[in-house]
Coordinates of C-alpha atoms in Angstrom, one line a residue:
X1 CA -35.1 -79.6 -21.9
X2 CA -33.3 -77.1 -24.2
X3 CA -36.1 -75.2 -24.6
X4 CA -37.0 -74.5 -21.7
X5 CA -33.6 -73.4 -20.3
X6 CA -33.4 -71.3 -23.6
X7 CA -36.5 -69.5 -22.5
X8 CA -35.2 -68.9 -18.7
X9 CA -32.1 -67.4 -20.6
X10 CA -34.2 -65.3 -22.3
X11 CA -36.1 -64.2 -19.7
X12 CA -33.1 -63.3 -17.5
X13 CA -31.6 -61.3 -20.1
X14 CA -34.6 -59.2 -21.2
X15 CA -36.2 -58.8 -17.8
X16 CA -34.0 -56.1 -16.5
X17 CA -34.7 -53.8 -19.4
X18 CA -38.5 -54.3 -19.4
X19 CA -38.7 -54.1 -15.2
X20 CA -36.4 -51.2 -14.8
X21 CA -38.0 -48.6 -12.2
X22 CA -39.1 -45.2 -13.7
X23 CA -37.5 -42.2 -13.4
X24 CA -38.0 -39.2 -12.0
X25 CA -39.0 -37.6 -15.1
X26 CA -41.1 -40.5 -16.3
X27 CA -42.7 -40.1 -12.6
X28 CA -43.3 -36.3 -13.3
X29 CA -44.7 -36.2 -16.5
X30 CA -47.2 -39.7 -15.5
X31 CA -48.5 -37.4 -12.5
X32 CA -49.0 -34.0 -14.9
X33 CA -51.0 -36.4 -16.8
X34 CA -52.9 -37.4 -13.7
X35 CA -53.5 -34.1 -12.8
X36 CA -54.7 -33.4 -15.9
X37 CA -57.4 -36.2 -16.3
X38 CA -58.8 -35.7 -13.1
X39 CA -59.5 -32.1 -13.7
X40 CA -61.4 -33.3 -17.2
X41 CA -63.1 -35.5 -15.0
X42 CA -63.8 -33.2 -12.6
X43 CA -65.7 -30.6 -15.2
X44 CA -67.4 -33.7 -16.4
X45 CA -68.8 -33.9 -13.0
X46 CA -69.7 -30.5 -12.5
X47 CA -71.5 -30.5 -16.2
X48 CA -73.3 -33.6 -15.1
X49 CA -74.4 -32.0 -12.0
X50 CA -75.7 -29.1 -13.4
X51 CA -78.1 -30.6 -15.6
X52 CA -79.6 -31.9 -12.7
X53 CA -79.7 -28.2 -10.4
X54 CA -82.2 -25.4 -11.5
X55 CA -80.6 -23.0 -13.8
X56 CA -77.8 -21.1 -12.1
X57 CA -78.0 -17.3 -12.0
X58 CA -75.6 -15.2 -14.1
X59 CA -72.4 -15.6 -12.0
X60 CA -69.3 -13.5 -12.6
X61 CA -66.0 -15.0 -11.2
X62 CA -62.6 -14.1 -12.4
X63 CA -60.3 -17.3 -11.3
X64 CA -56.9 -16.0 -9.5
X65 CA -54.2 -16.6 -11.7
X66 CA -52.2 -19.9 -12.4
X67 CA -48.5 -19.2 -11.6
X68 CA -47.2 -22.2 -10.8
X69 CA -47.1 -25.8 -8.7
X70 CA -47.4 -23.2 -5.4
X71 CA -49.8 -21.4 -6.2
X72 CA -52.1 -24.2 -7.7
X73 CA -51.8 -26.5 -4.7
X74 CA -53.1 -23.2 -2.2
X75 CA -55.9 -22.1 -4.8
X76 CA -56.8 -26.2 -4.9
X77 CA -56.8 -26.5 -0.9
X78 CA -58.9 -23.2 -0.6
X79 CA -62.0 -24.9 -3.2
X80 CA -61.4 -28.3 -1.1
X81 CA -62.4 -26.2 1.5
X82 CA -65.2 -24.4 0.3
X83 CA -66.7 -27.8 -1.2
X84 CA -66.4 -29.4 2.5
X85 CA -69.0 -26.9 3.5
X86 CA -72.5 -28.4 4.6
X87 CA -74.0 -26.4 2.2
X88 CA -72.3 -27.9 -0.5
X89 CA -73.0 -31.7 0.7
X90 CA -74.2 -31.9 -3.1
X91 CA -70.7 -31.3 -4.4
X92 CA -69.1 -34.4 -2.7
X93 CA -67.8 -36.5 -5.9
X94 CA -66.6 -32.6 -6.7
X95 CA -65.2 -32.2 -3.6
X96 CA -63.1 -35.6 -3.2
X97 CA -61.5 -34.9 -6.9
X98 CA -60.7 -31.3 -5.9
X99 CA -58.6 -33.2 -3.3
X100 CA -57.3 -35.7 -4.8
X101 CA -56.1 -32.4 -7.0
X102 CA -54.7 -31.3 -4.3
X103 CA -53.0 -33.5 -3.3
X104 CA -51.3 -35.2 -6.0
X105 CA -50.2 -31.0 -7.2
X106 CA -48.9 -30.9 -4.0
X107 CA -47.0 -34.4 -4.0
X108 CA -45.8 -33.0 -7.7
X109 CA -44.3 -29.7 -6.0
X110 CA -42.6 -31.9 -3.1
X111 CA -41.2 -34.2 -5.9
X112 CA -39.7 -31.3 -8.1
X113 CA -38.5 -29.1 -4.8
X114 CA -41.1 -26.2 -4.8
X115 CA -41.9 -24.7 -2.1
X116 CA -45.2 -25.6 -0.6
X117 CA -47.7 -23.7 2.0
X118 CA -48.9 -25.5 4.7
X119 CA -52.9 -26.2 3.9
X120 CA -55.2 -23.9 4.4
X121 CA -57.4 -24.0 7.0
X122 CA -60.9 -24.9 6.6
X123 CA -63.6 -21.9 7.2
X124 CA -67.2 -23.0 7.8
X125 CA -69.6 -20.3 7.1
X126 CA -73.5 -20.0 6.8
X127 CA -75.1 -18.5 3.8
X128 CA -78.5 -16.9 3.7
X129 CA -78.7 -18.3 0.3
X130 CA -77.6 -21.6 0.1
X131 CA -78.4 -22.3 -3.6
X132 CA -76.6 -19.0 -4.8
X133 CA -73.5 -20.2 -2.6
X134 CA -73.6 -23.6 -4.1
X135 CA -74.0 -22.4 -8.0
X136 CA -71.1 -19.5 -6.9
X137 CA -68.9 -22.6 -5.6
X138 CA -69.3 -25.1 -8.4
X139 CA -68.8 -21.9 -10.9
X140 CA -65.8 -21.2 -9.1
X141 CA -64.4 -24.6 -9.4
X142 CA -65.2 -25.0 -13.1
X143 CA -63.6 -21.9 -13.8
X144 CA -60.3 -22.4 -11.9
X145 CA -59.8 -26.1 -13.7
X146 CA -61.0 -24.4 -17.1
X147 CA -57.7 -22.5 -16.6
X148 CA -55.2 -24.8 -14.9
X149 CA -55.8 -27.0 -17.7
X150 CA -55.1 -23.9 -19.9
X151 CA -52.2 -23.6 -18.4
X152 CA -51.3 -27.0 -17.6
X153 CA -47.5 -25.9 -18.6
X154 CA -47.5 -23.9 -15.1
X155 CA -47.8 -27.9 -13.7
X156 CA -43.6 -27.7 -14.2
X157 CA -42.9 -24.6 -12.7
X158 CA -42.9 -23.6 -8.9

């Protein structure tokens, strides 16, 4: 009998330091880390995927630069879009981590007070050259997550 009511006191007096809720900071810095595997993930993906495309043409793309929680969450919405294109059907585990990007950066920016764009809205367009437009999209993602996670300090600024 006295053991177990010596265990139900212990119990009651560590519980409330091991359950406390996190804080905000602990919440911020476990979704940077979030945001930060996914987009390893993500290139994972995209080098899986292109060993199983023909080889990809030479492809020039300069990524637009990473300034901050903002600007990351529009440049994330604008590749969601461009990977919800038919032509890029291929690109839909791609596509469904792009947005999950998305929107855990924007979630991050709502939590820290940045200011946040509304979404861009989604273009469909038609290529003539569906297999240059995919290689050009999956290039443009790789590049874009090669730098955020470059610059994964810009994931704490607006």
């Amino acid at each position: 009998m006295q053991t177990s009511v010596a265990l139900l006191y212990v119990a009651l007096v560590a519980a409330p330091g091991c359950s406390s809720l996190p804080t905000k900071g602990d919440s911020i810095r476990n979704t940077i880390n979030s945001i930060v595997n996914i987009a390893q993930i993500t290139l994972v993906h995209i080098k899986k995927l292109r060993t199983k495309l023909p080889v990809a043409p030479r492809i020039e793309f300069c990524a637009p630069s990473i300034e901050g929680l903002t600007s990351i969450s529009h440049d994330l919405g604008l590749l969601d879009n461009e990977l919800q294109n038919p032509l890029t059907e291929l690109l839909s585990q791609i596509q469904a981590d792009v947005s999950s990007l998305e929107g855990r950066v924007r979630s991050l920016a709502v939590t820290v007070d940045c200011p946040v764009r509304a979404r861009p809205a989604g273009e469909t367009g038609n290529s003539l050259f569906p297999d240059s437009h995919l290689h050009l999209t999956l290039t443009k993602v790789q590049r874009y997550l090669d730098k955020l996670l470059l610059n994964k300090d810009k994931l704490k600024v607006c």
